[in-house]
XYZ file of C-alpha atoms in Angstrom:
152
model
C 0.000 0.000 0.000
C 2.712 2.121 0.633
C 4.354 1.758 -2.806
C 1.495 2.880 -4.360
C 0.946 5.919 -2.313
C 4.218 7.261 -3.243
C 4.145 6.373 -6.655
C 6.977 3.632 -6.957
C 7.114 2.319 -10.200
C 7.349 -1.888 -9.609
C 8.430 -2.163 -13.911
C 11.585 0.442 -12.888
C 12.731 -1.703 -9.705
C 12.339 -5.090 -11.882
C 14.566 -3.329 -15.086
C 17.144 -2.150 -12.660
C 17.535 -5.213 -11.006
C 17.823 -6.994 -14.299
C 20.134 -4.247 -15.600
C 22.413 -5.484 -12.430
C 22.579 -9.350 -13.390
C 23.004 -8.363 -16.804
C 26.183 -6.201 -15.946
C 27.210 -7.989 -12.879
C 26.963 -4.516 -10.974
C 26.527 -4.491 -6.874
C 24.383 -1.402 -6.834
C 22.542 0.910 -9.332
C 20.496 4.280 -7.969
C 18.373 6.092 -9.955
C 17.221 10.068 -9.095
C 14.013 11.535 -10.726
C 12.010 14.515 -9.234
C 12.288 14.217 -5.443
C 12.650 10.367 -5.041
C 15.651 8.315 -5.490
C 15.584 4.054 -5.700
C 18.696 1.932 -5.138
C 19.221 -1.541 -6.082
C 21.808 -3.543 -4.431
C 22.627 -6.989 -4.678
C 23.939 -6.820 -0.896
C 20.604 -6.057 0.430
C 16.750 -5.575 -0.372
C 15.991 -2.654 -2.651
C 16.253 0.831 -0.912
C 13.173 3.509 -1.143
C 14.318 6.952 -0.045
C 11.793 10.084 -0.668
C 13.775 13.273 0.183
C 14.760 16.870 -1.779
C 17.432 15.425 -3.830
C 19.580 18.390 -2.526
C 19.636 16.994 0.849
C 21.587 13.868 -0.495
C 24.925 13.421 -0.870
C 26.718 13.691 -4.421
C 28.748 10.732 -3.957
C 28.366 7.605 -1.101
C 31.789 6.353 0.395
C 32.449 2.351 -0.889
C 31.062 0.479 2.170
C 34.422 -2.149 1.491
C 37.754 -0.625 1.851
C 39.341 -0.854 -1.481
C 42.733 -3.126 -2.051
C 45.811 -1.398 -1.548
C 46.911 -1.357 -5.351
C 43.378 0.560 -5.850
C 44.229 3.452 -3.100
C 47.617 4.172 -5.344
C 46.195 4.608 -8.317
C 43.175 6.488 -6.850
C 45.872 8.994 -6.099
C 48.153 8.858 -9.237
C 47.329 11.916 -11.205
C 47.795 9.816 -14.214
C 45.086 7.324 -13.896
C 42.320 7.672 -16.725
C 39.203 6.874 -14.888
C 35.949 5.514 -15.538
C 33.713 8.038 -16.898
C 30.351 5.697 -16.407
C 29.397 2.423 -14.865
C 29.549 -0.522 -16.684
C 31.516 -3.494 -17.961
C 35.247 -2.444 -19.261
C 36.650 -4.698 -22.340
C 40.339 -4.268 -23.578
C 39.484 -4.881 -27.012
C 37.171 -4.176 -30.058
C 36.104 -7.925 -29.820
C 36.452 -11.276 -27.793
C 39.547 -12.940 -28.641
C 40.877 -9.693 -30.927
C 44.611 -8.091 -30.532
C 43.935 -5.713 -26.864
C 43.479 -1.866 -28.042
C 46.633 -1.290 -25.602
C 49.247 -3.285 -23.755
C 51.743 -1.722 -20.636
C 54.802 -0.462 -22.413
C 52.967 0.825 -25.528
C 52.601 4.589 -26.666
C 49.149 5.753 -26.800
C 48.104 9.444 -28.821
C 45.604 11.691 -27.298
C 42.042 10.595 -28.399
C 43.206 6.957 -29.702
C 40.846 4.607 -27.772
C 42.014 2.602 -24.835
C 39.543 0.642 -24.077
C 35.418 0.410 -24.386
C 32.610 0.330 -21.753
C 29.468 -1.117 -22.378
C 26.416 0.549 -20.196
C 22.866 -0.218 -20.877
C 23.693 -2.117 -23.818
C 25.879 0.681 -25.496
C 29.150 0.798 -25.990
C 31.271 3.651 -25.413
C 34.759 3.970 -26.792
C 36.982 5.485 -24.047
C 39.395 7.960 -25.636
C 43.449 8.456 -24.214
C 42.941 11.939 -22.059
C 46.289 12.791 -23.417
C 49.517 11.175 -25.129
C 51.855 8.939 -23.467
C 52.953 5.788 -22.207
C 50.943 3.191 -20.932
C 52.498 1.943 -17.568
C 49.458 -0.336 -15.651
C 46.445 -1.299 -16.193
C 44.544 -1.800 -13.858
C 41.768 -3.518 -14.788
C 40.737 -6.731 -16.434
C 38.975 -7.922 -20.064
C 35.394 -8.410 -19.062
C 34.954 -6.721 -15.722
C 32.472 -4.600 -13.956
C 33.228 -0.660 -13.168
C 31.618 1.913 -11.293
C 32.134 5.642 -11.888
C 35.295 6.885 -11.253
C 37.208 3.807 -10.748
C 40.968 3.570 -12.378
C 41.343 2.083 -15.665
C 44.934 2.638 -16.597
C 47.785 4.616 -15.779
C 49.201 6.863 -18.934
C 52.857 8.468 -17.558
């Protein structure tokens, strides 16, 4: 009864919970108007009804990342991921990687792709350099933010 007195939409909780399996995500929030729904796969689905001003921009990682993530969190040359979604090193599966550590990428070139909501996104080199980690792996979920590679 309460769902239906604030207007939850059941269709928009089911397609972001399948939007998780399909991505292998842990959490996915959604803002619209003056309501904001969270999905998590640690927990039952989250209903918060609040100004959107009152909430927080960003929510800290409940799990303490590993220690090779906290360096490259603060090495100003990590390219980071612009959205959520599933990072692949290259154009296709079992196709040459669109970089390896060691090789010399141009400004704009792409690095890598992430595929959100079905899409994917090329990821363009910020600027020109030399690839010295990456940091994550073919195939993987990312969340905003997160470190991708390290151009020196």
């Amino acid at each position: 009864m309460a769902d239906k007195k604030h207007g939850i939409d059941q269709a928009l909780i089911r397609d972001l919970a399948n939007i998780l399996n399909e991505t292998d995500l842990t959490e996915i929030e959604v803002e619209q108007d003056d309501m904001r729904i969270r999905v998590s796969r640690a927990g039952t689905p989250q209903y918060v009804q609040a100004p959107i001003a009152a909430a927080p921009a960003f929510a800290a990682p409940a799990v303490a990342a590993a220690a090779p993530i906290v360096d490259a969190r603060s090495n100003k040359n990590a390219v980071t991921a612009p959205m959520v979604g599933t990072a692949y090193l290259s154009p296709a599966p079992g196709a040459r990687p669109f970089i390896e550590v060691g090789a010399s990428v141009k400004e704009g070139q792409t690095i890598l792709i992430i595929e959100a909501m079905k899409t994917m996104n090329q990821i363009p080199a910020p600027r020109s350099g030399k690839v010295t980690e990456i940091l994550v792996s073919d195939a993987s979920p990312v969340e905003y933010g997160e470190p991708l590679i390290v151009i020196e």
